[in-house]
mmCIF file of C-alpha atoms and ligand atoms in Angstrom:
data_model
loop_
_atom_site.group_PDB
_atom_site.id
_atom_site.type_symbol
_atom_site.label_atom_id
_atom_site.label_comp_id
_atom_site.label_asym_id
_atom_site.label_seq_id
_atom_site.Cartn_x
_atom_site.Cartn_y
_atom_site.Cartn_z
ATOM 1 C CA MET A 8 187.459 174.339 53.920
ATOM 2 C CA SER A 9 187.106 172.189 50.806
ATOM 3 C CA ASN A 10 184.916 171.715 47.966
ATOM 4 C CA THR A 11 184.540 168.200 49.440
ATOM 5 C CA ASP A 12 183.711 169.706 53.215
ATOM 6 C CA ALA A 13 181.352 172.432 51.814
ATOM 7 C CA THR A 14 179.545 170.014 49.730
ATOM 8 C CA HIS A 15 179.258 167.670 53.294
ATOM 9 C CA ALA A 16 177.630 170.507 55.341
ATOM 10 C CA GLY A 17 175.012 171.358 52.573
ATOM 11 C CA ALA A 18 174.660 167.998 52.317
ATOM 12 C CA TYR A 19 173.761 167.002 56.008
ATOM 13 C CA SER A 20 173.217 170.486 57.878
ATOM 14 C CA ARG A 21 169.608 170.601 58.676
ATOM 15 C CA SER A 22 169.871 166.903 59.734
ATOM 16 C CA VAL A 23 172.732 168.080 62.461
ATOM 17 C CA LEU A 24 170.201 168.063 65.384
ATOM 18 C CA HIS A 25 171.528 168.056 68.505
ATOM 19 C CA GLY A 26 174.265 171.512 68.343
ATOM 20 C CA GLY A 27 170.411 173.535 68.649
ATOM 21 C CA TYR A 28 170.085 171.421 71.958
ATOM 22 C CA HIS A 29 172.962 170.954 73.633
ATOM 23 C CA HIS A 30 173.195 174.262 76.044
ATOM 24 C CA PRO A 31 169.977 174.045 78.369
ATOM 25 C CA LEU A 32 168.767 177.422 77.456
ATOM 26 C CA ALA A 33 169.392 176.157 73.768
ATOM 27 C CA ARG A 34 166.895 173.320 75.352
ATOM 28 C CA LYS A 35 164.368 175.996 76.507
ATOM 29 C CA TYR A 36 164.767 178.022 72.674
ATOM 30 C CA GLN A 37 163.079 175.208 71.094
ATOM 31 C CA ASN A 38 159.396 175.754 73.210
ATOM 32 C CA GLN A 39 158.604 178.441 70.292
ATOM 33 C CA GLY A 40 157.575 180.858 72.257
ATOM 34 C CA ARG A 41 155.401 178.840 73.912
ATOM 35 C CA ASN A 42 156.608 178.527 77.932
ATOM 36 C CA VAL A 43 155.769 176.733 80.762
ATOM 37 C CA THR A 44 154.678 179.906 83.546
ATOM 38 C CA LYS A 45 153.109 180.255 87.059
ATOM 39 C CA ASP A 46 150.435 182.604 85.362
ATOM 40 C CA MET A 47 149.591 179.478 83.216
ATOM 41 C CA PHE A 48 148.895 177.239 86.729
ATOM 42 C CA MET A 49 145.156 177.441 88.517
ATOM 43 C CA TYR A 50 144.400 175.515 91.608
ATOM 44 C CA PRO A 51 142.309 173.499 91.821
ATOM 45 C CA ILE A 52 140.712 173.073 96.076
ATOM 46 C CA PHE A 53 137.945 171.986 98.284
ATOM 47 C CA ILE A 54 136.175 173.528 100.760
ATOM 48 C CA SER A 55 135.395 172.196 103.752
ATOM 49 C CA ASP A 56 131.489 173.108 104.898
ATOM 50 C CA ASP A 57 133.903 172.985 108.689
ATOM 51 C CA PRO A 58 135.301 176.207 109.293
ATOM 52 C CA ASP A 59 138.147 174.913 110.471
ATOM 53 C CA ALA A 60 138.508 171.894 108.449
ATOM 54 C CA GLU A 61 141.798 170.721 107.618
ATOM 55 C CA GLU A 62 141.612 167.164 106.639
ATOM 56 C CA VAL A 63 143.795 164.631 104.472
ATOM 57 C CA ILE A 64 141.838 163.251 100.963
ATOM 58 C CA SER A 65 143.509 159.868 101.215
ATOM 59 C CA SER A 66 142.518 159.445 98.110
ATOM 60 C CA LEU A 67 144.799 162.762 95.977
ATOM 61 C CA PRO A 68 148.021 162.485 98.093
ATOM 62 C CA GLY A 69 149.569 166.132 99.598
ATOM 63 C CA GLN A 70 146.172 168.059 98.950
ATOM 64 C CA LYS A 71 143.090 168.637 101.801
ATOM 65 C CA ARG A 72 139.688 169.639 102.244
ATOM 66 C CA TRP A 73 140.029 173.403 103.488
ATOM 67 C CA GLY A 74 137.571 175.222 106.158
ATOM 68 C CA VAL A 75 137.548 178.910 105.573
ATOM 69 C CA ASN A 76 139.068 179.717 108.705
ATOM 70 C CA LYS A 77 142.774 177.666 107.050
ATOM 71 C CA LEU A 78 142.405 178.955 104.004
ATOM 72 C CA GLU A 79 144.368 182.475 104.601
ATOM 73 C CA GLY A 80 147.377 180.345 106.400
ATOM 74 C CA PHE A 81 147.040 177.666 103.264
ATOM 75 C CA LEU A 82 147.299 180.267 100.976
ATOM 76 C CA GLY A 83 149.214 183.192 101.814
ATOM 77 C CA PRO A 84 152.583 181.136 101.268
ATOM 78 C CA LEU A 85 151.750 179.939 97.557
ATOM 79 C CA VAL A 86 150.476 183.680 96.987
ATOM 80 C CA LYS A 87 153.759 184.713 97.769
ATOM 81 C CA SER A 88 155.571 181.517 95.720
ATOM 82 C CA GLY A 89 153.888 183.213 92.691
ATOM 83 C CA LEU A 90 149.776 181.186 92.673
ATOM 84 C CA ARG A 91 147.739 183.524 91.281
ATOM 85 C CA SER A 92 144.676 181.897 91.185
ATOM 86 C CA VAL A 93 142.559 179.465 92.401
ATOM 87 C CA ILE A 94 139.093 176.680 91.339
ATOM 88 C CA LEU A 95 136.670 176.285 94.288
ATOM 89 C CA PHE A 96 134.927 173.085 94.866
ATOM 90 C CA GLY A 97 132.124 174.143 97.147
ATOM 91 C CA VAL A 98 132.113 176.916 99.028
ATOM 92 C CA PRO A 99 133.030 180.917 97.849
ATOM 93 C CA MET A 100 135.081 183.489 99.437
ATOM 94 C CA LYS A 101 136.723 186.677 98.552
ATOM 95 C CA MET A 102 140.362 186.115 98.654
ATOM 96 C CA LYS A 103 141.341 189.816 97.185
ATOM 97 C CA LYS A 104 144.515 188.792 95.692
ATOM 98 C CA LEU A 105 144.048 185.506 93.897
ATOM 99 C CA PHE A 106 141.767 185.469 90.993
ATOM 100 C CA LEU A 107 139.162 183.275 91.721
ATOM 101 C CA ALA A 108 136.869 180.587 90.015
ATOM 102 C CA CYS A 109 134.569 179.024 91.352
ATOM 103 C CA ASP A 110 133.371 174.939 89.706
ATOM 104 C CA VAL A 111 130.024 175.443 89.123
ATOM 105 C CA CYS A 112 128.181 172.226 89.227
ATOM 106 C CA LEU A 113 124.764 170.160 91.159
ATOM 107 C CA CYS A 114 126.697 167.212 91.738
ATOM 108 C CA GLU A 115 128.017 168.209 95.271
ATOM 109 C CA TYR A 116 124.471 169.248 96.122
ATOM 110 C CA THR A 117 121.590 166.906 94.397
ATOM 111 C CA SER A 118 120.411 163.720 96.006
ATOM 112 C CA HIS A 119 121.354 161.384 93.570
ATOM 113 C CA GLY A 120 125.084 162.895 92.618
ATOM 114 C CA HIS A 121 124.250 163.394 88.961
ATOM 115 C CA CYS A 122 125.398 166.946 87.866
ATOM 116 C CA GLY A 123 121.236 168.344 86.261
ATOM 117 C CA ILE A 124 118.023 167.715 87.090
ATOM 118 C CA MET A 125 116.204 164.377 86.751
ATOM 119 C CA SER A 126 113.384 164.517 84.192
ATOM 120 C CA SER A 127 110.017 162.799 84.908
ATOM 121 C CA LEU A 128 109.859 162.335 81.084
ATOM 122 C CA PRO A 129 110.747 157.892 80.424
ATOM 123 C CA ASN A 130 114.047 156.629 79.615
ATOM 124 C CA PRO A 131 114.120 154.768 75.996
ATOM 125 C CA VAL A 132 117.035 152.902 76.975
ATOM 126 C CA HIS A 133 116.595 152.280 81.193
ATOM 127 C CA SER A 134 113.788 152.005 81.465
ATOM 128 C CA ASP A 135 114.113 151.804 86.182
ATOM 129 C CA GLN A 136 116.238 154.506 85.342
ATOM 130 C CA PRO A 137 115.839 158.759 84.998
ATOM 131 C CA THR A 138 117.278 160.567 82.658
ATOM 132 C CA LEU A 139 117.848 164.615 82.785
ATOM 133 C CA ASP A 140 115.550 166.897 82.265
ATOM 134 C CA ALA A 141 117.676 169.503 80.709
ATOM 135 C CA GLU A 142 116.546 172.462 80.201
ATOM 136 C CA ALA A 143 115.438 172.822 84.002
ATOM 137 C CA SER A 144 119.183 171.932 84.141
ATOM 138 C CA ALA A 145 120.114 174.859 82.563
ATOM 139 C CA GLN A 146 118.196 177.608 84.326
ATOM 140 C CA ARG A 147 119.573 175.618 87.528
ATOM 141 C CA ILE A 148 123.057 176.004 87.081
ATOM 142 C CA ALA A 149 122.499 179.099 86.043
ATOM 143 C CA GLU A 150 120.841 180.194 88.959
ATOM 144 C CA VAL A 151 123.624 178.767 91.030
ATOM 145 C CA ALA A 152 126.536 180.588 88.651
ATOM 146 C CA LEU A 153 124.622 183.175 88.938
ATOM 147 C CA ALA A 154 125.164 183.530 92.771
ATOM 148 C CA TYR A 155 128.831 182.657 93.152
ATOM 149 C CA ALA A 156 128.924 185.588 90.793
ATOM 150 C CA LYS A 157 126.878 188.038 93.094
ATOM 151 C CA ALA A 158 129.170 186.539 95.873
ATOM 152 C CA GLY A 159 132.487 187.215 94.599
ATOM 153 C CA ALA A 160 133.375 185.440 91.967
ATOM 154 C CA HIS A 161 135.904 186.486 89.012
ATOM 155 C CA CYS A 162 134.936 183.602 87.024
ATOM 156 C CA VAL A 163 132.627 180.954 86.567
ATOM 157 C CA ALA A 164 133.206 177.533 85.050
ATOM 158 C CA PRO A 165 130.000 174.986 85.115
ATOM 159 C CA SER A 166 131.810 171.907 84.875
ATOM 160 C CA ASP A 167 127.883 170.276 83.813
ATOM 161 C CA MET A 168 127.689 169.008 80.395
ATOM 162 C CA MET A 169 124.519 170.114 79.879
ATOM 163 C CA ASP A 170 123.220 170.995 76.918
ATOM 164 C CA GLY A 171 122.449 174.848 76.525
ATOM 165 C CA ARG A 172 124.256 175.790 80.137
ATOM 166 C CA ILE A 173 126.566 178.583 78.549
ATOM 167 C CA ARG A 174 123.957 180.208 76.941
ATOM 168 C CA ALA A 175 121.694 180.472 79.918
ATOM 169 C CA ILE A 176 124.663 181.495 82.428
ATOM 170 C CA LYS A 177 125.360 184.139 79.989
ATOM 171 C CA THR A 178 121.728 185.030 79.900
ATOM 172 C CA ALA A 179 121.592 185.185 82.952
ATOM 173 C CA LEU A 180 124.616 186.937 83.813
ATOM 174 C CA MET A 181 123.721 190.135 81.312
ATOM 175 C CA GLU A 182 120.533 190.289 82.689
ATOM 176 C CA ASN A 183 121.653 191.144 85.789
ATOM 177 C CA GLY A 184 124.986 193.601 85.027
ATOM 178 C CA TYR A 185 127.744 190.337 85.695
ATOM 179 C CA GLY A 186 128.331 190.377 81.808
ATOM 180 C CA ASN A 187 131.107 192.902 81.978
ATOM 181 C CA ARG A 188 132.772 191.513 84.820
ATOM 182 C CA VAL A 189 132.535 187.298 85.615
ATOM 183 C CA THR A 190 134.490 185.698 82.423
ATOM 184 C CA LEU A 191 132.914 182.092 81.672
ATOM 185 C CA MET A 192 135.330 179.198 81.029
ATOM 186 C CA SER A 193 133.730 176.255 80.608
ATOM 187 C CA TYR A 194 134.286 172.657 81.299
ATOM 188 C CA SER A 195 133.203 172.420 76.679
ATOM 189 C CA ALA A 196 134.602 169.327 76.146
ATOM 190 C CA LYS A 197 134.403 167.086 79.453
ATOM 191 C CA PHE A 198 134.360 163.881 79.106
ATOM 192 C CA ALA A 199 132.595 160.599 80.482
ATOM 193 C CA SER A 200 136.223 159.331 82.155
ATOM 194 C CA SER A 201 137.817 156.959 84.277
ATOM 195 C CA LEU A 202 140.208 159.538 86.208
ATOM 196 C CA TYR A 203 137.797 161.200 88.688
ATOM 197 C CA GLY A 204 137.333 158.956 90.597
ATOM 198 C CA PRO A 205 139.977 160.593 93.267
ATOM 199 C CA PHE A 206 137.684 163.630 93.211
ATOM 200 C CA ARG A 207 134.375 162.239 93.111
ATOM 201 C CA GLU A 208 135.660 161.125 96.824
ATOM 202 C CA ALA A 209 137.452 164.399 97.312
ATOM 203 C CA ALA A 210 133.985 166.503 96.571
ATOM 204 C CA GLY A 211 131.426 163.247 97.646
ATOM 205 C CA SER A 212 129.677 163.842 93.889
ATOM 206 C CA ALA A 213 129.746 159.819 92.996
ATOM 207 C CA PRO A 214 126.661 159.175 91.565
ATOM 208 C CA SER A 215 124.870 157.032 93.751
ATOM 209 C CA SER A 216 123.608 155.485 90.647
ATOM 210 C CA GLY A 217 124.020 154.536 86.762
ATOM 211 C CA ASN A 218 127.110 156.353 85.807
ATOM 212 C CA ARG A 219 128.174 160.317 83.450
ATOM 213 C CA LYS A 220 127.976 158.420 80.039
ATOM 214 C CA CYS A 221 124.423 160.004 78.922
ATOM 215 C CA TYR A 222 125.849 164.048 79.404
ATOM 216 C CA GLN A 223 130.175 163.379 79.528
ATOM 217 C CA LEU A 224 131.271 162.946 76.104
ATOM 218 C CA PRO A 225 132.192 159.687 75.246
ATOM 219 C CA PRO A 226 136.337 158.758 74.861
ATOM 220 C CA ASN A 227 136.047 157.747 71.260
ATOM 221 C CA ALA A 228 134.318 160.828 69.981
ATOM 222 C CA ARG A 229 136.539 163.457 68.532
ATOM 223 C CA GLY A 230 133.954 165.077 66.222
ATOM 224 C CA LEU A 231 131.736 165.564 69.394
ATOM 225 C CA ALA A 232 134.544 166.998 70.569
ATOM 226 C CA ARG A 233 134.859 169.299 68.057
ATOM 227 C CA ARG A 234 130.889 170.135 68.330
ATOM 228 C CA ALA A 235 131.561 170.499 71.628
ATOM 229 C CA ILE A 236 132.992 173.607 71.382
ATOM 230 C CA ARG A 237 130.184 176.005 70.077
ATOM 231 C CA ASP A 238 130.154 176.482 73.251
ATOM 232 C CA ALA A 239 132.765 179.766 72.164
ATOM 233 C CA ALA A 240 129.563 180.835 69.999
ATOM 234 C CA GLU A 241 126.795 180.864 72.843
ATOM 235 C CA GLY A 242 129.390 183.179 74.984
ATOM 236 C CA ALA A 243 132.254 181.549 76.493
ATOM 237 C CA ASP A 244 135.281 183.392 77.188
ATOM 238 C CA ILE A 245 137.519 180.167 77.922
ATOM 239 C CA LEU A 246 137.006 176.671 76.622
ATOM 240 C CA MET A 247 138.456 173.041 78.385
ATOM 241 C CA VAL A 248 139.575 170.785 77.441
ATOM 242 C CA LYS A 249 139.085 167.689 80.888
ATOM 243 C CA PRO A 250 141.131 165.040 81.349
ATOM 244 C CA THR A 251 144.306 166.069 78.914
ATOM 245 C CA LEU A 252 146.916 163.288 78.790
ATOM 246 C CA PRO A 253 145.355 161.075 76.922
ATOM 247 C CA TYR A 254 142.467 164.077 75.097
ATOM 248 C CA LEU A 255 145.706 166.406 73.298
ATOM 249 C CA ASP A 256 144.228 165.933 70.056
ATOM 250 C CA ILE A 257 140.870 167.495 71.481
ATOM 251 C CA VAL A 258 143.482 169.830 73.528
ATOM 252 C CA SER A 259 144.855 171.142 69.581
ATOM 253 C CA ASP A 260 141.859 170.583 67.909
ATOM 254 C CA CYS A 261 140.066 173.279 70.433
ATOM 255 C CA ALA A 262 142.908 175.099 69.442
ATOM 256 C CA GLN A 263 142.529 175.513 66.021
ATOM 257 C CA LEU A 264 138.638 176.108 66.256
ATOM 258 C CA GLU A 265 138.883 179.062 67.921
ATOM 259 C CA PRO A 266 142.633 180.383 68.147
ATOM 260 C CA ASP A 267 140.815 184.270 69.889
ATOM 261 C CA HIS A 268 139.698 181.865 72.782
ATOM 262 C CA PRO A 269 142.091 180.876 75.652
ATOM 263 C CA VAL A 270 141.966 176.654 76.361
ATOM 264 C CA ALA A 271 142.156 175.331 79.924
ATOM 265 C CA VAL A 272 142.757 172.051 80.218
ATOM 266 C CA TYR A 273 142.135 170.121 84.109
ATOM 267 C CA GLN A 274 145.033 167.448 85.124
ATOM 268 C CA VAL A 275 142.498 165.380 86.552
ATOM 269 C CA SER A 276 142.329 163.852 89.914
ATOM 270 C CA GLY A 277 143.526 160.990 88.041
ATOM 271 C CA GLU A 278 146.145 162.129 86.424
ATOM 272 C CA TYR A 279 147.821 163.633 89.771
ATOM 273 C CA ALA A 280 147.118 160.608 91.418
ATOM 274 C CA MET A 281 148.853 157.969 88.802
ATOM 275 C CA ILE A 282 151.987 160.148 87.847
ATOM 276 C CA VAL A 283 152.450 160.684 92.326
ATOM 277 C CA ALA A 284 151.767 156.873 92.252
ATOM 278 C CA GLY A 285 154.240 155.744 89.351
ATOM 279 C CA ALA A 286 157.091 157.995 91.008
ATOM 280 C CA GLU A 287 156.773 156.102 94.636
ATOM 281 C CA LYS A 288 157.077 153.233 92.170
ATOM 282 C CA GLY A 289 160.081 154.090 91.042
ATOM 283 C CA ILE A 290 159.472 154.529 87.800
ATOM 284 C CA TYR A 291 160.189 157.765 86.585
ATOM 285 C CA ASP A 292 161.113 161.001 88.742
ATOM 286 C CA LEU A 293 158.151 162.928 90.033
ATOM 287 C CA LYS A 294 159.238 166.167 88.901
ATOM 288 C CA GLN A 295 160.696 165.249 85.572
ATOM 289 C CA MET A 296 157.293 163.992 84.598
ATOM 290 C CA ALA A 297 155.077 166.738 85.340
ATOM 291 C CA PHE A 298 157.255 168.741 83.666
ATOM 292 C CA GLU A 299 156.669 166.270 80.396
ATOM 293 C CA THR A 300 152.592 166.524 80.811
ATOM 294 C CA VAL A 301 152.528 170.102 81.522
ATOM 295 C CA GLU A 302 154.818 171.063 78.534
ATOM 296 C CA SER A 303 152.725 168.714 76.119
ATOM 297 C CA PHE A 304 149.391 170.434 77.152
ATOM 298 C CA VAL A 305 150.723 174.176 76.579
ATOM 299 C CA ARG A 306 152.453 172.208 72.986
ATOM 300 C CA ALA A 307 148.632 171.483 72.234
ATOM 301 C CA GLY A 308 148.066 175.160 73.007
ATOM 302 C CA ALA A 309 146.452 175.179 75.867
ATOM 303 C CA SER A 310 147.838 178.005 77.661
ATOM 304 C CA ILE A 311 145.307 177.151 81.808
ATOM 305 C CA ILE A 312 146.399 174.499 83.676
ATOM 306 C CA LEU A 313 144.297 173.176 86.246
ATOM 307 C CA SER A 314 146.416 171.136 88.360
ATOM 308 C CA TYR A 315 146.427 169.865 91.243
ATOM 309 C CA PHE A 316 150.861 169.898 91.070
ATOM 310 C CA THR A 317 150.708 173.891 90.751
ATOM 311 C CA PRO A 318 152.180 174.408 94.378
ATOM 312 C CA ASP A 319 154.680 171.699 93.309
ATOM 313 C CA PHE A 320 155.040 173.840 89.760
ATOM 314 C CA LEU A 321 155.783 177.465 91.919
ATOM 315 C CA VAL A 322 158.592 175.848 93.313
ATOM 316 C CA TRP A 323 159.997 173.871 90.198
ATOM 317 C CA LEU A 324 159.601 176.904 88.444
ATOM 318 C CA ASP A 325 161.796 178.706 90.820
ATOM 319 C CA GLU A 326 164.727 175.835 89.984
ATOM 320 C CA PRO A 327 166.997 176.455 87.648
ATOM 321 C CA GLU A 328 166.909 174.679 84.321
ATOM 322 C CA GLU A 329 168.641 171.254 84.079
HETATM 323 C C1 LIG B 15 131.675 168.111 88.952
HETATM 324 C C2 LIG B 15 132.801 167.803 88.860
HETATM 325 C C3 LIG B 15 133.835 166.629 87.877
HETATM 326 C C4 LIG B 15 135.620 167.213 88.351
HETATM 327 C C5 LIG B 15 135.826 168.349 88.521
HETATM 328 N N1 LIG B 15 133.974 168.710 88.035
HETATM 329 C C6 LIG B 15 134.205 165.723 89.032
HETATM 330 C C7 LIG B 15 132.463 164.364 87.537
HETATM 331 O O1 LIG B 15 132.944 165.228 87.069
HETATM 332 O O2 LIG B 15 132.884 163.644 87.891
HETATM 333 C C8 LIG B 15 136.504 166.293 88.089
HETATM 334 C C9 LIG B 15 137.921 167.208 88.209
HETATM 335 C C10 LIG B 15 138.815 165.773 89.205
HETATM 336 O O3 LIG B 15 138.535 164.724 88.682
HETATM 337 O O4 LIG B 15 140.715 166.210 89.409
HETATM 338 N N2 LIG B 15 130.929 168.381 87.613
HETATM 339 ZN ZN1 LIG B 16 128.927 167.921 88.100
#
């Protein structure tokens, strides 16, 4: 090698990147130890009160509402492909092979469809509309969480965004002997998003009047989201950010603010429906796009992914990398 060649290599060697990711495996090495794995996926499942139900949810392509009698048949093959965890919306049941999380909220069960209990105090902004009773809501939510724990849930996951509910749930779990055996996963930074529409249809949980802007976070509010991470101090074992793709800065903030807590992300119904719709329109390939999204989640710091794509990823993750 001539002197000129050496100088040439020295000046440019750090700029030549392609060599580092030409081979499919070499591309995998670029993940800095943060691989997407099957263990990361938690599959959201809607339970119907009709025990034999298998109802198509038109707004969530490929997803169904399941009756308890149908669950074994549906989940059995997924467990065989590597499913480790589910989060149930509706009635809990014992699925011994799975890590069983239960979403805790009141909106599916209240007549008004809001996530808490209404207060009799006047609303200073809209005098004709009720506002929330934070204390009563947190207490009721803690009772519901405890009931799920008693029914065999491994994890309770409050999604209501009431102030004080993590403390209330943790206290209820501890006072009843579940403090050391039930994981508390908080929907800590949950934004008032337009992306929950298909879910609300699936769960029948749309508010009959008003909106959730006084308890879910404003989409512009990075500071509030960072403050909401206080759920770690109230006793949450896992912190969640939701939705995910438009909030990757918050995922990264969360991972940095609480490096000792696993960060979960929820790729919500509207994100899922959007990705499927785009693929149907021929804008991109479904699998490639789905991977691109979850890789961004993991890159930002997530280690648990709630996604309606879970059954697909169980298949895709067994396919050779391209
Ligand atoms: C209920 C709840 C919602 C979601 C999870 N739990 C809807 C909402 O807050 O309106 C959204 C999940 C999704 O869109 O996939 N509190
Ligand atoms: Zn709710």
